[in-house]
Coordinates of C-alpha atoms in Angstrom, one line a residue:
X1 CA 50.8 68.3 169.7
X2 CA 54.1 70.1 168.8
X3 CA 52.3 73.4 169.3
X4 CA 52.4 72.6 173.0
X5 CA 56.2 72.6 173.2
X6 CA 56.3 75.8 171.3
X7 CA 53.9 77.4 173.8
X8 CA 55.9 75.9 176.7
X9 CA 59.0 77.6 175.2
X10 CA 57.2 80.9 175.1
X11 CA 56.2 80.6 178.7
X12 CA 59.7 79.6 179.7
X13 CA 61.1 82.6 177.9
X14 CA 58.6 84.9 179.6
X15 CA 59.6 83.6 183.0
X16 CA 63.3 83.5 182.3
X17 CA 63.2 79.7 183.0
X18 CA 65.6 77.1 181.5
X19 CA 62.8 74.5 181.0
X20 CA 59.0 74.1 181.1
X21 CA 57.2 70.9 182.1
X22 CA 53.6 69.9 181.9
X23 CA 52.0 67.0 183.9
X24 CA 48.8 65.9 185.7
X25 CA 48.6 67.3 189.2
X26 CA 50.8 65.1 191.5
X27 CA 52.1 63.0 188.6
X28 CA 55.9 62.6 188.0
X29 CA 55.5 61.6 184.3
X30 CA 55.5 64.6 181.9
X31 CA 52.8 65.1 179.3
X32 CA 55.0 67.6 177.5
X33 CA 58.3 69.2 178.1
X34 CA 60.5 71.9 176.6
X35 CA 64.2 72.3 177.4
X36 CA 65.1 68.8 178.5
X37 CA 64.5 65.1 177.6
X38 CA 61.9 62.8 179.2
X39 CA 64.1 61.3 182.0
X40 CA 65.3 64.7 183.1
X41 CA 61.8 66.0 183.0
X42 CA 60.6 63.3 185.3
X43 CA 63.4 64.0 187.8
X44 CA 62.6 67.7 187.7
X45 CA 58.9 67.0 188.3
X46 CA 59.8 64.9 191.4
X47 CA 62.0 67.7 192.7
X48 CA 59.4 70.3 192.1
X49 CA 56.8 68.3 194.0
X50 CA 59.1 68.1 197.0
X51 CA 60.1 71.7 197.0
X52 CA 58.0 74.9 197.7
X53 CA 55.5 75.9 195.0
X54 CA 57.2 79.2 194.3
X55 CA 60.8 78.3 195.1
X56 CA 64.0 79.2 193.2
X57 CA 64.3 75.7 191.7
X58 CA 60.8 75.5 190.2
X59 CA 57.7 77.6 190.0
X60 CA 54.5 75.7 189.7
X61 CA 51.3 77.0 188.1
X62 CA 48.0 75.1 188.0
X63 CA 46.0 74.7 184.8
X64 CA 43.2 72.5 183.3
X65 CA 44.1 69.9 180.8
X66 CA 42.2 69.0 177.6
X67 CA 40.3 66.1 179.3
X68 CA 39.2 68.4 182.1
X69 CA 41.7 67.0 184.6
X70 CA 43.9 69.1 186.8
X71 CA 47.4 69.7 185.7
X72 CA 50.4 71.8 186.5
X73 CA 53.0 73.7 184.5
X74 CA 56.5 73.7 186.1
X75 CA 59.0 76.4 185.2
X76 CA 62.5 75.2 186.1
X77 CA 64.9 77.8 187.6
X78 CA 62.8 80.8 186.8
X79 CA 63.9 84.4 187.2
X80 CA 63.6 85.8 190.7
X81 CA 61.1 88.4 189.6
X82 CA 58.8 86.1 187.5
X83 CA 55.4 87.6 187.1
X84 CA 52.8 84.8 187.0
X85 CA 50.2 87.3 185.8
X86 CA 52.0 87.6 182.5
X87 CA 52.1 83.9 181.9
X88 CA 48.5 83.2 183.1
X89 CA 46.9 83.9 179.7
X90 CA 48.9 81.1 178.1
X91 CA 47.8 78.5 180.6
X92 CA 44.3 77.8 179.2
X93 CA 45.7 77.6 175.7
X94 CA 48.4 75.2 176.7
X95 CA 46.0 73.1 178.8
X96 CA 43.4 73.0 175.9
X97 CA 46.0 71.6 173.5
X98 CA 47.4 68.9 176.0
X99 CA 45.7 65.5 175.9
X100 CA 47.1 63.5 178.8
X101 CA 46.1 60.2 177.0
X102 CA 48.2 61.1 174.0
X103 CA 51.9 60.6 173.3
X104 CA 54.1 62.9 175.5
X105 CA 55.5 65.8 173.5
X106 CA 59.1 66.1 174.3
X107 CA 61.0 67.5 171.3
X108 CA 64.6 68.3 171.7
X109 CA 65.2 68.8 168.0
X110 CA 62.5 71.4 167.7
X111 CA 64.0 73.2 170.7
X112 CA 67.4 73.2 169.2
X113 CA 65.9 74.5 165.9
X114 CA 64.0 77.3 167.8
X115 CA 67.1 78.3 169.6
X116 CA 68.9 78.6 166.3
X117 CA 66.1 80.6 164.7
X118 CA 65.9 83.0 167.7
X119 CA 69.3 84.5 166.9
X120 CA 68.6 85.2 163.2
X121 CA 68.4 88.8 162.0
X122 CA 65.5 88.1 159.6
X123 CA 61.9 87.5 160.7
X124 CA 61.7 83.7 160.9
X125 CA 59.0 81.2 161.7
X126 CA 58.9 77.4 162.1
X127 CA 55.7 75.8 160.6
X128 CA 54.3 72.4 160.4
X129 CA 54.9 70.9 156.9
X130 CA 51.6 70.0 155.2
X131 CA 51.2 66.6 153.6
X132 CA 49.4 68.1 150.6
X133 CA 49.1 71.6 149.1
X134 CA 45.5 71.8 150.3
X135 CA 46.4 71.1 153.9
X136 CA 46.9 74.0 156.2
X137 CA 50.4 74.9 157.4
X138 CA 50.5 76.1 161.0
X139 CA 52.9 78.1 163.0
X140 CA 54.8 76.3 165.8
X141 CA 57.3 79.1 166.5
X142 CA 58.1 82.7 165.6
X143 CA 61.3 84.6 166.6
X144 CA 61.5 88.2 167.9
X145 CA 62.2 89.7 164.5
X146 CA 59.0 88.1 163.1
X147 CA 57.1 89.7 166.0
X148 CA 58.7 93.0 165.3
X149 CA 57.8 92.8 161.6
X150 CA 54.3 91.5 161.7
X151 CA 53.2 92.3 165.3
X152 CA 52.3 88.7 166.1
X153 CA 53.8 86.8 169.1
X154 CA 53.1 83.6 170.9
X155 CA 49.3 83.9 170.2
X156 CA 50.1 83.0 166.5
X157 CA 51.2 79.5 167.5
X158 CA 48.8 76.9 166.0
X159 CA 47.3 79.4 163.6
X160 CA 47.1 78.8 159.8
X161 CA 49.9 80.7 157.9
X162 CA 47.2 82.2 155.7
X163 CA 46.5 84.7 158.5
X164 CA 49.2 86.8 156.9
X165 CA 47.5 87.0 153.5
X166 CA 45.5 90.0 152.3
X167 CA 44.0 91.8 149.3
X168 CA 47.3 92.5 147.6
X169 CA 48.8 89.0 148.2
X170 CA 49.8 87.1 145.1
X171 CA 47.6 84.1 145.6
X172 CA 49.1 82.2 142.6
X173 CA 52.6 82.7 144.0
X174 CA 51.5 81.5 147.5
X175 CA 49.8 78.4 145.9
X176 CA 53.0 77.6 144.1
X177 CA 54.9 78.1 147.4
X178 CA 52.6 75.6 149.2
X179 CA 53.1 73.0 146.4
X180 CA 56.9 73.3 146.8
X181 CA 56.7 73.1 150.6
X182 CA 54.4 70.0 150.5
X183 CA 56.9 68.4 148.1
X184 CA 59.7 69.0 150.7
X185 CA 61.6 71.3 148.5
X186 CA 63.3 74.7 149.1
X187 CA 60.8 77.3 147.9
X188 CA 60.9 81.0 147.3
X189 CA 58.3 83.7 146.7
X190 CA 57.8 87.4 146.7
X191 CA 54.5 89.0 147.6
X192 CA 52.6 91.3 149.9
X193 CA 51.9 90.0 153.4
X194 CA 49.9 91.7 156.2
X195 CA 50.8 92.2 159.9
X196 CA 48.5 92.2 162.9
X197 CA 47.6 95.8 162.2
X198 CA 46.8 94.8 158.6
X199 CA 49.6 97.0 157.3
X200 CA 51.0 95.6 154.0
X201 CA 54.6 94.5 153.7
X202 CA 56.5 93.5 150.5
X203 CA 58.2 90.4 151.6
X204 CA 60.6 87.9 150.1
X205 CA 60.1 84.4 151.5
X206 CA 62.5 81.5 151.6
X207 CA 61.1 78.2 152.9
X208 CA 63.6 75.4 153.9
X209 CA 62.4 71.9 154.9
X210 CA 63.9 70.5 158.2
X211 CA 64.5 66.8 158.4
X212 CA 63.5 64.9 161.5
X213 CA 64.8 61.4 161.1
X214 CA 63.5 60.0 157.8
X215 CA 60.7 62.6 157.3
X216 CA 60.4 66.3 157.0
X217 CA 57.9 67.5 159.5
X218 CA 58.7 71.2 159.7
X219 CA 59.9 74.0 157.4
X220 CA 61.6 77.2 158.4
X221 CA 60.5 80.3 156.6
X222 CA 62.6 83.4 156.5
X223 CA 60.7 86.6 155.7
X224 CA 62.7 89.5 154.4
X225 CA 60.9 92.9 154.4
X226 CA 61.7 94.5 151.0
X227 CA 59.1 97.2 151.2
X228 CA 61.6 100.1 151.1
X229 CA 63.5 98.5 148.3
X230 CA 60.2 97.7 146.4
X231 CA 59.1 101.3 146.9
X232 CA 62.4 102.5 145.4
X233 CA 62.2 100.0 142.6
X234 CA 58.6 101.0 141.8
X235 CA 59.6 104.7 141.9
X236 CA 62.5 104.1 139.5
X237 CA 60.2 102.0 137.3
X238 CA 57.7 104.9 137.3
X239 CA 60.4 107.4 136.5
X240 CA 61.7 105.2 133.7
X241 CA 58.2 104.8 132.3
X242 CA 57.8 108.6 132.4
X243 CA 61.2 109.0 130.7
X244 CA 60.3 106.5 128.0
X245 CA 56.9 108.2 127.4
X246 CA 58.6 111.5 127.2
X247 CA 61.3 110.2 124.8
X248 CA 58.6 108.5 122.7
X249 CA 56.8 111.9 122.4
X250 CA 60.0 113.7 121.3
X251 CA 60.2 114.3 117.6
X252 CA 64.0 114.2 117.7
X253 CA 65.7 110.8 117.3
X254 CA 67.2 109.7 120.7
X255 CA 69.7 106.9 121.0
X256 CA 71.4 105.6 124.2
X257 CA 74.6 103.7 123.8
X258 CA 76.8 101.9 126.4
X259 CA 80.4 102.8 127.0
X260 CA 81.6 100.1 124.5
X261 CA 79.4 101.7 121.8
X262 CA 76.6 99.1 121.8
X263 CA 73.1 100.5 121.4
X264 CA 70.9 100.1 124.5
X265 CA 67.8 102.2 123.6
X266 CA 66.3 104.1 120.7
X267 CA 63.0 106.1 120.7
X268 CA 60.3 105.8 118.1
X269 CA 61.6 108.9 116.2
X270 CA 65.0 107.2 115.9
X271 CA 63.3 104.0 114.7
X272 CA 61.5 106.0 112.0
X273 CA 64.6 107.9 111.0
X274 CA 66.8 104.9 110.7
X275 CA 64.1 102.6 109.4
X276 CA 65.0 99.9 112.0
X277 CA 63.2 98.7 115.1
X278 CA 64.7 98.7 118.6
X279 CA 64.7 94.9 118.6
X280 CA 67.0 94.8 115.7
X281 CA 69.2 97.7 116.8
X282 CA 69.6 96.5 120.4
X283 CA 73.2 95.4 121.0
X284 CA 74.5 96.6 117.6
X285 CA 77.5 98.9 117.6
X286 CA 76.5 102.5 116.9
X287 CA 79.0 102.7 114.0
X288 CA 77.1 99.9 112.3
X289 CA 73.7 101.2 112.9
X290 CA 74.2 105.0 112.4
X291 CA 76.2 105.9 109.3
X292 CA 76.9 109.6 109.9
X293 CA 79.6 111.4 107.9
X294 CA 80.9 114.9 107.6
X295 CA 81.1 117.1 104.5
X296 CA 84.3 115.3 103.4
X297 CA 82.6 111.9 103.7
X298 CA 84.6 110.9 106.9
X299 CA 82.8 108.9 109.6
X300 CA 81.7 110.9 112.6
X301 CA 82.5 109.3 116.0
X302 CA 79.4 109.5 118.2
X303 CA 80.5 107.5 121.3
X304 CA 81.8 109.8 123.9
X305 CA 85.4 109.2 125.0
X306 CA 85.9 107.9 128.6
X307 CA 87.1 111.2 129.9
X308 CA 84.5 113.4 128.1
X309 CA 82.4 115.8 130.2
X310 CA 80.8 118.2 127.8
X311 CA 78.4 117.4 125.0
X312 CA 79.6 117.5 121.4
X313 CA 77.5 119.3 118.8
X314 CA 77.7 119.1 115.1
X315 CA 76.1 118.4 111.8
X316 CA 76.6 115.7 109.1
X317 CA 74.9 113.6 106.5
X318 CA 73.1 110.5 107.7
X319 CA 72.3 107.4 105.6
X320 CA 68.6 107.0 106.7
X321 CA 65.6 105.1 105.6
X322 CA 64.7 107.9 103.2
X323 CA 68.3 108.1 101.8
X324 CA 71.0 110.6 102.6
X325 CA 69.7 113.4 104.8
X326 CA 71.2 116.3 106.7
X327 CA 71.1 116.0 110.5
X328 CA 72.2 118.1 113.4
X329 CA 73.4 116.1 116.4
X330 CA 74.3 116.4 120.1
X331 CA 76.3 113.6 121.7
X332 CA 76.2 113.9 125.5
X333 CA 78.3 111.7 127.8
X334 CA 76.3 110.0 130.6
X335 CA 77.7 111.0 134.0
X336 CA 77.5 107.6 135.6
X337 CA 80.0 104.9 136.7
X338 CA 79.2 102.7 133.6
X339 CA 79.5 105.7 131.2
X340 CA 77.8 105.7 127.9
X341 CA 76.4 108.4 125.5
X342 CA 73.0 109.9 124.7
X343 CA 72.8 110.9 121.0
X344 CA 70.1 113.2 119.8
X345 CA 69.7 113.7 116.1
X346 CA 67.3 116.0 114.2
X347 CA 66.6 115.9 110.5
X348 CA 67.5 119.4 109.2
X349 CA 67.3 118.6 105.5
X350 CA 64.2 120.7 105.0
X351 CA 65.6 123.6 107.1
X352 CA 68.9 123.5 105.1
X353 CA 67.0 123.6 101.8
X354 CA 65.0 126.6 103.0
X355 CA 68.1 128.3 104.2
X356 CA 69.9 127.6 101.0
X357 CA 66.9 129.0 99.0
X358 CA 66.6 132.0 101.1
X359 CA 70.4 132.6 100.9
X360 CA 70.2 132.2 97.1
X361 CA 67.3 134.6 96.9
X362 CA 68.9 137.1 99.1
X363 CA 72.0 137.2 96.8
X364 CA 70.4 136.7 93.4
X365 CA 68.1 138.5 91.0
X366 CA 64.8 136.6 90.8
X367 CA 64.3 137.4 87.1
X368 CA 67.6 136.4 85.6
X369 CA 69.0 134.2 88.3
X370 CA 72.2 136.3 88.2
X371 CA 73.9 137.6 91.4
X372 CA 72.2 140.9 92.6
X373 CA 73.7 144.2 93.7
X374 CA 74.2 143.0 97.3
X375 CA 76.2 139.9 96.1
X376 CA 78.4 141.9 93.7
X377 CA 79.1 144.6 96.4
X378 CA 80.3 141.8 98.8
X379 CA 82.6 140.4 96.1
X380 CA 83.8 144.0 95.3
X381 CA 84.6 144.5 99.0
X382 CA 86.8 141.4 98.9
X383 CA 88.5 142.5 95.7
X384 CA 89.1 146.0 97.1
X385 CA 90.6 144.5 100.3
X386 CA 92.9 142.2 98.2
X387 CA 94.0 145.2 96.1
X388 CA 94.8 147.4 99.1
X389 CA 96.4 144.7 101.3
X390 CA 98.1 142.4 98.7
X391 CA 98.6 144.6 95.7
X392 CA 96.1 142.7 93.5
X393 CA 94.7 144.1 90.3
X394 CA 91.1 143.7 89.4
X395 CA 88.6 145.4 87.0
X396 CA 84.9 146.3 87.3
X397 CA 82.6 146.9 84.4
X398 CA 79.2 148.7 84.3
X399 CA 76.9 147.5 81.5
X400 CA 73.8 149.5 80.5
X401 CA 71.5 148.1 77.8
X402 CA 70.7 150.5 75.0
X403 CA 67.2 150.8 73.5
X404 CA 65.8 148.5 76.2
X405 CA 63.2 151.1 77.3
X406 CA 61.9 151.3 73.7
X407 CA 61.3 147.6 73.5
X408 CA 59.8 147.4 77.0
X409 CA 57.4 150.3 76.4
X410 CA 56.4 149.1 72.9
X411 CA 56.0 145.4 73.4
X412 CA 55.3 145.2 77.1
X413 CA 57.0 144.1 80.3
X414 CA 56.7 140.4 79.5
X415 CA 58.8 140.8 76.4
X416 CA 61.2 143.1 78.3
X417 CA 61.6 140.5 81.0
X418 CA 62.3 137.8 78.4
X419 CA 64.9 140.1 76.8
X420 CA 66.6 140.6 80.1
X421 CA 66.7 136.9 80.9
X422 CA 68.1 135.9 77.5
X423 CA 70.7 138.7 77.3
X424 CA 71.8 137.8 80.8
X425 CA 72.3 134.2 80.0
X426 CA 74.1 135.1 76.8
X427 CA 76.5 137.4 78.5
X428 CA 77.1 134.8 81.2
X429 CA 78.3 132.4 78.6
X430 CA 80.9 134.8 77.2
X431 CA 82.6 136.1 80.3
X432 CA 85.6 134.1 81.8
X433 CA 85.3 131.4 84.4
X434 CA 85.7 133.2 87.8
X435 CA 84.2 136.5 86.5
X436 CA 81.0 137.6 88.3
X437 CA 78.2 139.0 86.2
X438 CA 75.3 140.6 88.2
X439 CA 72.1 142.5 87.5
X440 CA 72.2 145.6 89.7
X441 CA 69.1 147.5 88.3
X442 CA 66.4 147.5 85.7
X443 CA 68.6 147.2 82.5
X444 CA 71.9 147.6 84.3
X445 CA 74.5 144.9 84.9
X446 CA 77.9 144.8 86.6
X447 CA 80.9 142.5 85.8
X448 CA 83.7 141.9 88.2
X449 CA 86.9 140.6 86.6
X450 CA 89.2 139.3 89.3
X451 CA 93.0 139.4 88.6
X452 CA 92.4 141.2 85.4
X453 CA 94.0 144.6 84.6
X454 CA 91.9 147.2 82.7
X455 CA 93.6 146.6 79.3
X456 CA 92.7 142.9 79.5
X457 CA 89.2 143.7 80.8
X458 CA 88.5 145.9 77.8
X459 CA 89.1 143.0 75.4
X460 CA 86.7 140.8 77.4
X461 CA 83.9 143.4 77.6
X462 CA 84.3 144.2 73.9
X463 CA 83.5 140.6 73.1
X464 CA 80.4 141.0 75.3
X465 CA 79.4 144.2 73.6
X466 CA 79.7 142.6 70.2
X467 CA 77.6 139.6 71.3
X468 CA 74.8 141.8 72.6
X469 CA 74.8 143.9 69.5
X470 CA 74.4 140.8 67.3
X471 CA 71.8 139.2 69.5
X472 CA 68.1 139.1 68.4
X473 CA 64.9 137.8 69.9
X474 CA 61.9 137.0 67.9
X475 CA 58.5 138.4 68.8
X476 CA 55.4 138.2 66.6
X477 CA 57.6 138.0 63.5
X478 CA 59.8 140.8 64.5
X479 CA 63.5 140.6 65.4
X480 CA 64.1 142.7 68.4
X481 CA 67.7 144.0 69.2
X482 CA 69.4 146.1 71.8
X483 CA 72.9 147.3 72.3
X484 CA 75.1 147.9 75.4
X485 CA 77.3 150.7 76.7
X486 CA 80.1 149.5 78.9
X487 CA 82.4 151.4 81.2
X488 CA 85.4 149.8 82.8
X489 CA 87.3 150.9 86.0
X490 CA 90.4 149.5 87.7
X491 CA 90.4 148.2 91.3
X492 CA 93.9 148.7 92.7
X493 CA 95.6 150.0 95.8
X494 CA 94.1 153.4 95.3
X495 CA 90.5 152.2 95.3
X496 CA 88.9 153.3 98.6
X497 CA 85.8 151.1 98.6
X498 CA 83.3 148.9 96.7
X499 CA 81.0 151.9 96.2
X500 CA 83.9 154.0 94.9
X501 CA 84.6 151.3 92.4
X502 CA 81.0 151.2 91.3
X503 CA 81.0 155.0 90.9
X504 CA 84.1 154.8 88.8
X505 CA 82.6 152.2 86.4
X506 CA 79.4 154.2 86.2
X507 CA 81.3 157.3 85.2
X508 CA 83.1 155.3 82.5
X509 CA 79.8 153.9 81.2
X510 CA 78.4 157.5 81.0
X511 CA 81.4 158.3 78.8
X512 CA 80.6 155.3 76.6
X513 CA 77.0 156.5 76.2
X514 CA 78.2 160.0 75.5
X515 CA 80.4 158.6 72.7
X516 CA 77.3 157.4 70.9
X517 CA 76.1 154.4 72.9
X518 CA 76.8 150.7 72.2
X519 CA 80.5 151.5 73.0
X520 CA 83.2 150.6 75.6
X521 CA 85.0 153.2 77.7
X522 CA 87.7 152.6 80.2

């Protein structure tokens, strides 16, 4: 029967009345009343019967009660411009619910509760509390915010709360909510509910039981529309998923750390590089998880300082799952209130080895492994600069093997190549530490002697000449021998360039050959 007082309240609100009464026609005993207690309701009914039907004190509207008898609804102190036509559709509903033989429904506590709920900013409804989870819970009152959110008004009174459910509603969450409500406990849920136009709304619900004496007969449910927030959260989750998918596809190792240096995220490439899973790395300090050192063995700080704005780039050596490897890294500060750093590392060990090999090949003779003409010219340029700018004294020697062409033509290129390799290694063992021996042509070598005047250089190259002269290689039972003609030139303040130094040593070597070969000239 409490649905009747809820409908009376709606009718009173529509008419701008302070109270609404329901009685048999001509009877002073109310069957139901809203806005006053029983004794006041009886007094108001008597006054209404004595006054005009549409007066300022009361406005009387006829209706048919549930048992078919005639009844009246009395609106106390209605607004001057009350429109009975707006209220008329409620009269059959109110009459059909009202059984004159039942207990009069005069509920002051529900009225007070409804008054409190009306002023709330959230969509709020008062519902009958079910005795069991399987029993329906029905609306007895909804406030204006509820009507604005879901589109339902007074016509919802008496309906099952499941009218708000739809295809996307979390039925398990709602079943759990009903169990909590039936147990007279505060209950919460988050799900999709549907308005009168069947538009879905993401809603957070909080149901609170309301005590009436010793029993809880009603519960107040606040509905907070979080559709916009859910849309944003879902969009952020989708973007996060896209980002994580992208990071997982990146072959570079990506690590995100918080401002205090603790690891928050690593992608799959980082897991493989470090040999540790995210579950183990999460929360570890970056210095404990990523052992990165520079060329001197000093630890590289990866966490960005608090005031950092630009990314830091560098290279170092990382203790990884496969051992020590070379990595290039970029540590970029996160431009956010909480700060943090994104570290991207790439294994460049293979690239470095290729670069080192290419650099070696570009500066070395592939047959003997000695520096080539390009390398010796670069060192000569440095020596010439030192002589001209700082008064240093260096020497350069040109070495041309004698009788090599005879061996090469008679015994073949394989034997000739073997001879060049072995003679090159032998001469390399004789020269001083710091001297640079290079192969600059077929059977031609150059020797740079830094910080060595010509008179000292002559003694060094004489030892070399003697060693070459005495050297033999065996081939098919024959001992093959060659000699070497050596020309020495000074590098001093008068030397114009590296090429000029090479020309001078070449001229000196020509003099050595002219003197009978296997000789030294300088």
